[in-house]
mmCIF file of C-alpha atoms in Angstrom:
data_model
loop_
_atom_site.group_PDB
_atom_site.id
_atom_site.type_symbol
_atom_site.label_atom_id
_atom_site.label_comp_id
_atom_site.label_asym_id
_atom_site.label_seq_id
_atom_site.Cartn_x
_atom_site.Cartn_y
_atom_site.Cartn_z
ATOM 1 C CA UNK W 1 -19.301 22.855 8.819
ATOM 2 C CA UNK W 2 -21.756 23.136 6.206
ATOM 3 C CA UNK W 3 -25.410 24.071 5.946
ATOM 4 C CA UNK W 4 -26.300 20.551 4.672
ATOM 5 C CA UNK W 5 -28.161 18.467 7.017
ATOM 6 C CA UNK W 6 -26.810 15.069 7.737
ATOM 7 C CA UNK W 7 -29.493 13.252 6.330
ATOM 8 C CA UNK W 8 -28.713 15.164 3.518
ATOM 9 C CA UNK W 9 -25.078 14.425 3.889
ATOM 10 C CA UNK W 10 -25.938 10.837 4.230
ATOM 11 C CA UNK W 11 -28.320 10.710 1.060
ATOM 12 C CA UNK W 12 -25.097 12.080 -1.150
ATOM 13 C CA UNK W 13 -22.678 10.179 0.559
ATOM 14 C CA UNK W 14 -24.340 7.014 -0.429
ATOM 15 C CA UNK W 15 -24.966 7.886 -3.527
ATOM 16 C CA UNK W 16 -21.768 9.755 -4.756
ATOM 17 C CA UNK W 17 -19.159 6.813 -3.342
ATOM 18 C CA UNK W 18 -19.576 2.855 -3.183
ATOM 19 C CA UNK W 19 -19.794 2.590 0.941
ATOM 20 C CA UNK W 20 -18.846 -0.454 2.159
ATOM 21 C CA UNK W 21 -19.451 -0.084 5.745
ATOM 22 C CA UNK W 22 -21.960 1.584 8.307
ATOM 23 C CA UNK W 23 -22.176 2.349 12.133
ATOM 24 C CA UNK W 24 -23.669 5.108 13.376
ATOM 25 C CA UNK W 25 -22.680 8.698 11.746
ATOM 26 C CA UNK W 26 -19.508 6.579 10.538
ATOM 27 C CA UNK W 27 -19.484 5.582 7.022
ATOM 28 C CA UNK W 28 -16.496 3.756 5.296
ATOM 29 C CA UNK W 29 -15.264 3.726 1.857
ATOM 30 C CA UNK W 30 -12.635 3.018 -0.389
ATOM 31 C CA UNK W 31 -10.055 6.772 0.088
ATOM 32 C CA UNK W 32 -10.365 8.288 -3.115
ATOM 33 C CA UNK W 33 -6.859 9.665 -2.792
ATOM 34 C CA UNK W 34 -5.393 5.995 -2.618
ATOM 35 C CA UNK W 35 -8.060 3.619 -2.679
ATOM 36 C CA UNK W 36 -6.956 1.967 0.680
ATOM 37 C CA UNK W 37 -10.614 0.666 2.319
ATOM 38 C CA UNK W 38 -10.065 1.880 5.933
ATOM 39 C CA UNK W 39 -11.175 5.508 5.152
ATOM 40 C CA UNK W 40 -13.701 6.724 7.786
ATOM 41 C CA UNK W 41 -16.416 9.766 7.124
ATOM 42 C CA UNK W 42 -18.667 11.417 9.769
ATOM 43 C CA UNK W 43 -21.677 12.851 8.510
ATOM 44 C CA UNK W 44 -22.179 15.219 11.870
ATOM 45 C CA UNK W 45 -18.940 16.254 11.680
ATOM 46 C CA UNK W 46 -18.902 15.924 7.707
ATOM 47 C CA UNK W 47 -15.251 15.074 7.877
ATOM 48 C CA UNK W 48 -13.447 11.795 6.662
ATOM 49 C CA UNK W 49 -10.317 10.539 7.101
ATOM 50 C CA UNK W 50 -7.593 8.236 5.695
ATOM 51 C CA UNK W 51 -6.160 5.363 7.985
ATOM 52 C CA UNK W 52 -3.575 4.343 5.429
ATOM 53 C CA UNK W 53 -0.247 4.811 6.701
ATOM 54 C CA UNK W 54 1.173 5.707 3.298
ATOM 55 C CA UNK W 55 -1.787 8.520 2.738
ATOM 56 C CA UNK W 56 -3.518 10.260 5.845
ATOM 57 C CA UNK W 57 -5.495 11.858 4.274
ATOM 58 C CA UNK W 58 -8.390 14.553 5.806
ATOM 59 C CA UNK W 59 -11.472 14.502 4.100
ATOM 60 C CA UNK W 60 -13.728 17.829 4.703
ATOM 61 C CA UNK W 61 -16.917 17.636 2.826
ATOM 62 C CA UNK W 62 -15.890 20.606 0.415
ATOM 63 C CA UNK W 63 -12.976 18.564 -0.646
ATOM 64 C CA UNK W 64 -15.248 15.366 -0.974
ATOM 65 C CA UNK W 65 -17.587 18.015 -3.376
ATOM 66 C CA UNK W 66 -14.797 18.758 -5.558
ATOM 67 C CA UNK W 67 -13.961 15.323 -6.235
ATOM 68 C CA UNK W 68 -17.014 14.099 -7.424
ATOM 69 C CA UNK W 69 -17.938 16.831 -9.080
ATOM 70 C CA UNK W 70 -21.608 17.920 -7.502
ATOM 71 C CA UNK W 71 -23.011 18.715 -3.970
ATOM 72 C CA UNK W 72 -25.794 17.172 -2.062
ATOM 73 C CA UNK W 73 -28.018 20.348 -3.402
ATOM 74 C CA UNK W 74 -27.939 17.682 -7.164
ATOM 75 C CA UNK W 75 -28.255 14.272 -5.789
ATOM 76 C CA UNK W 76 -29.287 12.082 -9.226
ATOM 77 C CA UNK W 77 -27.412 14.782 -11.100
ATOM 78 C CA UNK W 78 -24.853 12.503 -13.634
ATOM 79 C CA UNK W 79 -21.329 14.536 -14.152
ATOM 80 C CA UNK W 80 -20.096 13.938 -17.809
ATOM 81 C CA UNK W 81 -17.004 12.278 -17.361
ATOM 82 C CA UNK W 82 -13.340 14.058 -18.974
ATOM 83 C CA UNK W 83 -11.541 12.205 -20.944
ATOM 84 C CA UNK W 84 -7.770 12.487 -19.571
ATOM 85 C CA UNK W 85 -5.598 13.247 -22.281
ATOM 86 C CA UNK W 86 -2.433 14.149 -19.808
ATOM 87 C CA UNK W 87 0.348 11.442 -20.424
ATOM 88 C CA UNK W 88 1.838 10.262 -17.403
ATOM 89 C CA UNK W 89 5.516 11.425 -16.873
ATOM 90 C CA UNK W 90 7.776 8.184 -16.911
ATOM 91 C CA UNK W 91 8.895 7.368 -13.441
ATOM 92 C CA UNK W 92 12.600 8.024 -12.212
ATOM 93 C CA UNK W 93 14.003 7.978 -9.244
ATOM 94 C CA UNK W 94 15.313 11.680 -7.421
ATOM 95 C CA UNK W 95 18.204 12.851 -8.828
ATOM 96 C CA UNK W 96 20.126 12.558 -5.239
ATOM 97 C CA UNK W 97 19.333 8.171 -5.054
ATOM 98 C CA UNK W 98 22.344 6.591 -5.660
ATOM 99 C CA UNK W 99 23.061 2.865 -5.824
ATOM 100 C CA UNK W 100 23.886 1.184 -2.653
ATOM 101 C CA UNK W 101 27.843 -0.026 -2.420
ATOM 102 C CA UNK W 102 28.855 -2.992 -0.321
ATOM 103 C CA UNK W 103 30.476 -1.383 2.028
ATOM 104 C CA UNK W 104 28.019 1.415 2.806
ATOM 105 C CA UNK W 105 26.494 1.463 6.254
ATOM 106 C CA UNK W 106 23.080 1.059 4.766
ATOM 107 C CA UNK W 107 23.734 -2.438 4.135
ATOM 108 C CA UNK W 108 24.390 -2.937 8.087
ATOM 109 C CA UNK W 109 21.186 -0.954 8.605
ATOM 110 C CA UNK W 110 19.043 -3.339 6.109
ATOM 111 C CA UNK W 111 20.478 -6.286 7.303
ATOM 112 C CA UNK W 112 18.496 -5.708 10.460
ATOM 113 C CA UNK W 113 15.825 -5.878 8.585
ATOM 114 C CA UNK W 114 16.417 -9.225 7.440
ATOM 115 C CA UNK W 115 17.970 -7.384 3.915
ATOM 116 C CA UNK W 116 20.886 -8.822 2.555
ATOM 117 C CA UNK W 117 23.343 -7.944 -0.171
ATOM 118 C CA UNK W 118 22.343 -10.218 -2.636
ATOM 119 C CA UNK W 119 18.445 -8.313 -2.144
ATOM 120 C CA UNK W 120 19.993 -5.481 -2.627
ATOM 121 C CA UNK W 121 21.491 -5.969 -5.656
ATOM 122 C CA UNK W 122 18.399 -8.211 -6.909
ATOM 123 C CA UNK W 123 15.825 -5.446 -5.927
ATOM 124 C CA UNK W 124 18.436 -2.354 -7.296
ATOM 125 C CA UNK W 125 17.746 -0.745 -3.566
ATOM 126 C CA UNK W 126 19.078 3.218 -3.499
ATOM 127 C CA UNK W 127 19.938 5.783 -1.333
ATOM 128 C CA UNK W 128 20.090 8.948 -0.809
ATOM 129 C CA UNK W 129 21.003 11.514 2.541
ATOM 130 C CA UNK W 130 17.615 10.456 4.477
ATOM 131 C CA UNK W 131 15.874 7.912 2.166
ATOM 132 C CA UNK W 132 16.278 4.160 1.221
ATOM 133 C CA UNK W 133 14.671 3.718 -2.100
ATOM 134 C CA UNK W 134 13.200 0.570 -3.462
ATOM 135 C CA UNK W 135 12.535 0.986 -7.406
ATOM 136 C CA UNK W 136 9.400 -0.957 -8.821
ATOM 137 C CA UNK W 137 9.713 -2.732 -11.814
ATOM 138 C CA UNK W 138 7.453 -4.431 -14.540
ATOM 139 C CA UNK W 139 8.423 -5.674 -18.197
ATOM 140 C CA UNK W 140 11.689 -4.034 -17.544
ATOM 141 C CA UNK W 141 10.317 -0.393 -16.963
ATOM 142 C CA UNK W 142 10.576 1.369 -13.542
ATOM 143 C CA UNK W 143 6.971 2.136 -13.191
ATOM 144 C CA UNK W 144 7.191 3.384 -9.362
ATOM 145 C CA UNK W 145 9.273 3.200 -6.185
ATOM 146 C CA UNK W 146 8.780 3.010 -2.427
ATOM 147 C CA UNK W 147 11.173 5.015 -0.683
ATOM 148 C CA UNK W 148 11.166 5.042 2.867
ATOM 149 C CA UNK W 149 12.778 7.833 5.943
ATOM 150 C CA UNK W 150 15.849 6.906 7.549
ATOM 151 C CA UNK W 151 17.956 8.422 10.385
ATOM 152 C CA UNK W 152 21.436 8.298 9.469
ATOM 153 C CA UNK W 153 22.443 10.316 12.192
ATOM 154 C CA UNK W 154 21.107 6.721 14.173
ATOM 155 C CA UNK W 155 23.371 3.966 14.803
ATOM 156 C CA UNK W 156 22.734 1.131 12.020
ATOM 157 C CA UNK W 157 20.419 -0.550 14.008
ATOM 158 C CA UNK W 158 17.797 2.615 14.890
ATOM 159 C CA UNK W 159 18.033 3.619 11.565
ATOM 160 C CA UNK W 160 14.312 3.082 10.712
ATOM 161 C CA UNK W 161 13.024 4.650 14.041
ATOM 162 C CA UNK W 162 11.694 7.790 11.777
ATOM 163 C CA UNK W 163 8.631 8.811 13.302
ATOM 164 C CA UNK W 164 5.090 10.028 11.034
ATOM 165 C CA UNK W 165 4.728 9.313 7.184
ATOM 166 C CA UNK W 166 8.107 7.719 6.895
ATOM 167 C CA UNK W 167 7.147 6.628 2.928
ATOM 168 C CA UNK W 168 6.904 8.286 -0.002
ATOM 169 C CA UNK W 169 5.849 7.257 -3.439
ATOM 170 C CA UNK W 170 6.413 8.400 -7.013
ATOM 171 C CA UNK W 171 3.138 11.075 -7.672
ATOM 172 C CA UNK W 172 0.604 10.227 -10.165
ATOM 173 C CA UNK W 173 1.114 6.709 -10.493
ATOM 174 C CA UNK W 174 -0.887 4.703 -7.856
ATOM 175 C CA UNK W 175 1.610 2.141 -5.190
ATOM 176 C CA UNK W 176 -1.872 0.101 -5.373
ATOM 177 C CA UNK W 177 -1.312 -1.118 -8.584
ATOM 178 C CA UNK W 178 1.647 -2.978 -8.134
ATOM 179 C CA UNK W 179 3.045 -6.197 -6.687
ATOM 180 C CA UNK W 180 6.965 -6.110 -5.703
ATOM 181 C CA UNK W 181 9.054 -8.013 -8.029
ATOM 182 C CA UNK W 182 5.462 -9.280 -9.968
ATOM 183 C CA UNK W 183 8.170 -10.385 -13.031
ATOM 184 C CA UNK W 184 9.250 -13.352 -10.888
ATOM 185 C CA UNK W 185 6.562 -13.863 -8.622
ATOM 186 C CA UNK W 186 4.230 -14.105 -11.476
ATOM 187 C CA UNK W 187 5.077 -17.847 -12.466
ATOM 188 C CA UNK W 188 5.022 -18.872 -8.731
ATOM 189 C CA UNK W 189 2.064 -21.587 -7.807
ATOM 190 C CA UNK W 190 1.124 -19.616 -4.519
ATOM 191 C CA UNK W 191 2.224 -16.104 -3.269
ATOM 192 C CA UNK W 192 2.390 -14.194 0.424
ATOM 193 C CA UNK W 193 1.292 -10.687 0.296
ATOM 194 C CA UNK W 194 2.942 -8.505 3.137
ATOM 195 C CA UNK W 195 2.408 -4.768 3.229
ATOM 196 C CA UNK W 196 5.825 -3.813 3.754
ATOM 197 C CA UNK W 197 8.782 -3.733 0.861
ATOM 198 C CA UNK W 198 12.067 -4.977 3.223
ATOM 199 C CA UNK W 199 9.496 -7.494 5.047
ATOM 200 C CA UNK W 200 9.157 -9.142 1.663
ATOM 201 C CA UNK W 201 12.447 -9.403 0.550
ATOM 202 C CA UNK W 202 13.273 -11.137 4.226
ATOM 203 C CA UNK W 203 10.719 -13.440 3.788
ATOM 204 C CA UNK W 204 11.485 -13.823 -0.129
ATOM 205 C CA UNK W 205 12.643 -17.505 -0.260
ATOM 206 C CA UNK W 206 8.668 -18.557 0.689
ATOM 207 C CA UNK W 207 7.087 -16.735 -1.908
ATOM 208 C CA UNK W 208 6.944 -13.609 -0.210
ATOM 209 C CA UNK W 209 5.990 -10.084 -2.039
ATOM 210 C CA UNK W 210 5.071 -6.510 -1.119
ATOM 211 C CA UNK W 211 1.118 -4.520 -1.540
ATOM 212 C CA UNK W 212 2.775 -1.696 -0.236
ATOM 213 C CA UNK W 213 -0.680 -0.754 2.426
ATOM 214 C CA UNK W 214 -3.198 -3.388 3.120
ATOM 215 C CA UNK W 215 -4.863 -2.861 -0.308
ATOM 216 C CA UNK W 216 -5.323 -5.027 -3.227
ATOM 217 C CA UNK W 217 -6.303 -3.217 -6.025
ATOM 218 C CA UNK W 218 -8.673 -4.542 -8.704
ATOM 219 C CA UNK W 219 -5.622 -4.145 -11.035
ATOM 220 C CA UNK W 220 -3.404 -6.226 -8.665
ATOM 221 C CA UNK W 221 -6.238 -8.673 -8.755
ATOM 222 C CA UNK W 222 -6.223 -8.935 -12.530
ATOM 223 C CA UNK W 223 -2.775 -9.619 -12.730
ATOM 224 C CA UNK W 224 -2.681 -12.370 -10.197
ATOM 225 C CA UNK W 225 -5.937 -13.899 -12.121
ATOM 226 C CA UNK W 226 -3.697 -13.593 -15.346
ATOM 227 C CA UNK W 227 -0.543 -15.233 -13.797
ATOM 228 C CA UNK W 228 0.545 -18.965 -12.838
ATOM 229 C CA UNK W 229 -0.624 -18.067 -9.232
ATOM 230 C CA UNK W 230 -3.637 -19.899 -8.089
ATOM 231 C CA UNK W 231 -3.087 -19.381 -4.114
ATOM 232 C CA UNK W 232 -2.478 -16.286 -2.152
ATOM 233 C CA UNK W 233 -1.972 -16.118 1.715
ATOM 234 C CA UNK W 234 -2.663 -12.769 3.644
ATOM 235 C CA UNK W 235 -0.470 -11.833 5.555
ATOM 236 C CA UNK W 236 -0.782 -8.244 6.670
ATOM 237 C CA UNK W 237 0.006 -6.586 10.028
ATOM 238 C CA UNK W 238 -2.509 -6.565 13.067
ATOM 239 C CA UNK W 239 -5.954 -4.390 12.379
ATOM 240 C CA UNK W 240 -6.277 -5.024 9.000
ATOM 241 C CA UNK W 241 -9.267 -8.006 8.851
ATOM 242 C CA UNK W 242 -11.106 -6.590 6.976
ATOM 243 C CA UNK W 243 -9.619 -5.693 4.049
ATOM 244 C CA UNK W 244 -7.805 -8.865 3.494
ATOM 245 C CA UNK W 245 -11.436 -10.361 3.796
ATOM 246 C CA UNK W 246 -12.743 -8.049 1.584
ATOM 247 C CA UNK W 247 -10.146 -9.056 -1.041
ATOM 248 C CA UNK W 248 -10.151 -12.593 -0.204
ATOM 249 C CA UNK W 249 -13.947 -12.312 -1.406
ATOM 250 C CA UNK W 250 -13.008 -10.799 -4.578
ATOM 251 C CA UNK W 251 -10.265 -13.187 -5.505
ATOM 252 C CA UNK W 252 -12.801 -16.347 -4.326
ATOM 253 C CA UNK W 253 -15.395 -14.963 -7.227
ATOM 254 C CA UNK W 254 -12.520 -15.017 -9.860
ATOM 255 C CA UNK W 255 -11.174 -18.431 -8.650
ATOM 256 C CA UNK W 256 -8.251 -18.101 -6.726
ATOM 257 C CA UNK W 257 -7.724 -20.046 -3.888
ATOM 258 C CA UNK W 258 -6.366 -17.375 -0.933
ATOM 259 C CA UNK W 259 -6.302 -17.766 3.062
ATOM 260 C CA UNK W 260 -5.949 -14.917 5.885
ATOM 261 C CA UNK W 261 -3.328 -15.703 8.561
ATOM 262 C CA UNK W 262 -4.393 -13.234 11.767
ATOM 263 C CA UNK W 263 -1.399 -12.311 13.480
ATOM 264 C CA UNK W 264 -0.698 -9.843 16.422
ATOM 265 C CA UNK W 265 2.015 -7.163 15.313
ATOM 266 C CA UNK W 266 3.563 -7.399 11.903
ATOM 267 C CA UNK W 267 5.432 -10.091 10.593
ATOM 268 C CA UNK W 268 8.964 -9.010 11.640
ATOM 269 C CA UNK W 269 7.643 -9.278 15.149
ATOM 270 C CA UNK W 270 8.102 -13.166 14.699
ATOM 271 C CA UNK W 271 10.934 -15.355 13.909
ATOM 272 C CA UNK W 272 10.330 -16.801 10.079
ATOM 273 C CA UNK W 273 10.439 -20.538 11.538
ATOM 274 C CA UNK W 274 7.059 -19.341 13.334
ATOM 275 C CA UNK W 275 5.882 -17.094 10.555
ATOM 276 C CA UNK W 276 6.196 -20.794 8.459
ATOM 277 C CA UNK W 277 4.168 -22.486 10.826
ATOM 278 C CA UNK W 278 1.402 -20.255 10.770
ATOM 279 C CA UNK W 279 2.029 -20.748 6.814
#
């Protein structure tokens, strides 16, 4: 632990990061690894950390002092930003991810997931020897994918019993900004956001796309405002209220309709005849 007292933790905290929540020595914020909202610091302990499933991330103060850029010793003090003139590496897929074939045993495995062929051809889902990979695409250009852990050595139906951080992402190009399959759902009149990729191909035929996290980004928000869709349901897993009433708010001020459907579990804990009910 630092010298720093923790009012004088709490002084730079507040000042060096948009905090959206208070209680007690707990402050929340936005993670600045992934942006997800449910990321927790403690300024006794001045330690933060990540509840995003896709992230996790631990958030000692010295790391919190590197990214921003100055200490609690220069509260006021304005860091000149850099211009980034790195150019993002296009995205592609590992080397290893091959297409999936009909009669591969992945295609038993998804379809207890409520996957079927046809969404596997339609969403161009890969594989490789312990990862199911589901490439994001926009304008035609893979610009990420969500690939997620598997256990092969599992019968079909266990194969997504894979224990911690079961996702991974392409690096340097952030999940957040992205909507699964936004070419199509774009010209829909209303859309339901789900966190998770397979979810949202099961539940496809009622509008049905992926965040990937309960996060919506202020880019995803722009391109929903800039689309044909002018209603948006929430309909993320258990625990996450207040994010999808966070970004409920922000849609409201921009004009789109949205509602929040509170549900115990996740969505593939429910049949879809009751998930439409709720609906």
């Amino acid at each position: 632990m630092s010298d720093y007292s923790t009012a004088d933790v709490t002084a730079w905290m507040l000042t060096a990061f948009a905090v959206n929540k208070r209680n007690g020595a707990e402050l929340q914020l936005d993670c600045p690894e992934c942006g997800h909202p449910s990321c927790y610091f403690n300024v006794k302990k001045q330690v933060g950390y990540c509840h995003s499933a896709s992230c996790r991330e631990t958030w000692p103060l010295d790391k919190l002092i590197d990214k921003v850029g100055y200490s609690p010793d220069h509260i006021g003090f304005t860091v000149t930003p850099v211009i980034d003139t790195v150019v993002s590496r296009p995205v592609a897929l590992p080397k290893a991810a091959k297409p999936i074939e009909r009669l591969d045993t992945a295609v038993d495995a998804l379809a207890y997931r409520g996957v079927t062929w046809d969404h596997i051809q339609k969403f161009r889902i890969h594989q490789d020897d312990t990862r199911l990979y589901v490439p994001v695409y926009e304008g035609g250009v893979l610009v990420q994918y969500n690939s997620r852990r598997v256990r092969k050595e599992n019968p079909p139906e266990d194969w997504f019993k894979a224990g911690e951080k079961p996702y991974r992402y392409a690096s340097g190009h952030p999940i957040t900004h992205y909507l699964l399959g936004f070419e199509e759902c774009r010209l829909w009149g209303d859309i339901v956001l789900v966190e998770n990729s397979f979810v949202s191909m099961w539940l496809r035929d009622i509008h049905a796309t992926a965040t990937f996290g309960s996060h919506l980004s202020d880019t995803v928000i722009n391109k929903i405002v800039h689309s044909r869709i002018n209603h948006v349901t929430f309909l993320w897993d258990q625990g996450t209220e207040y994010a999808s009433q966070k970004a409920q708010r922000k849609l409201k001020e921009l004009g789109v309709q949205s509602k929040v459907i509170h549900i115990k579990g996740q969505p593939d804990d429910y049949t879809k005849e009751e998930l439409k009910e709720l609906l």
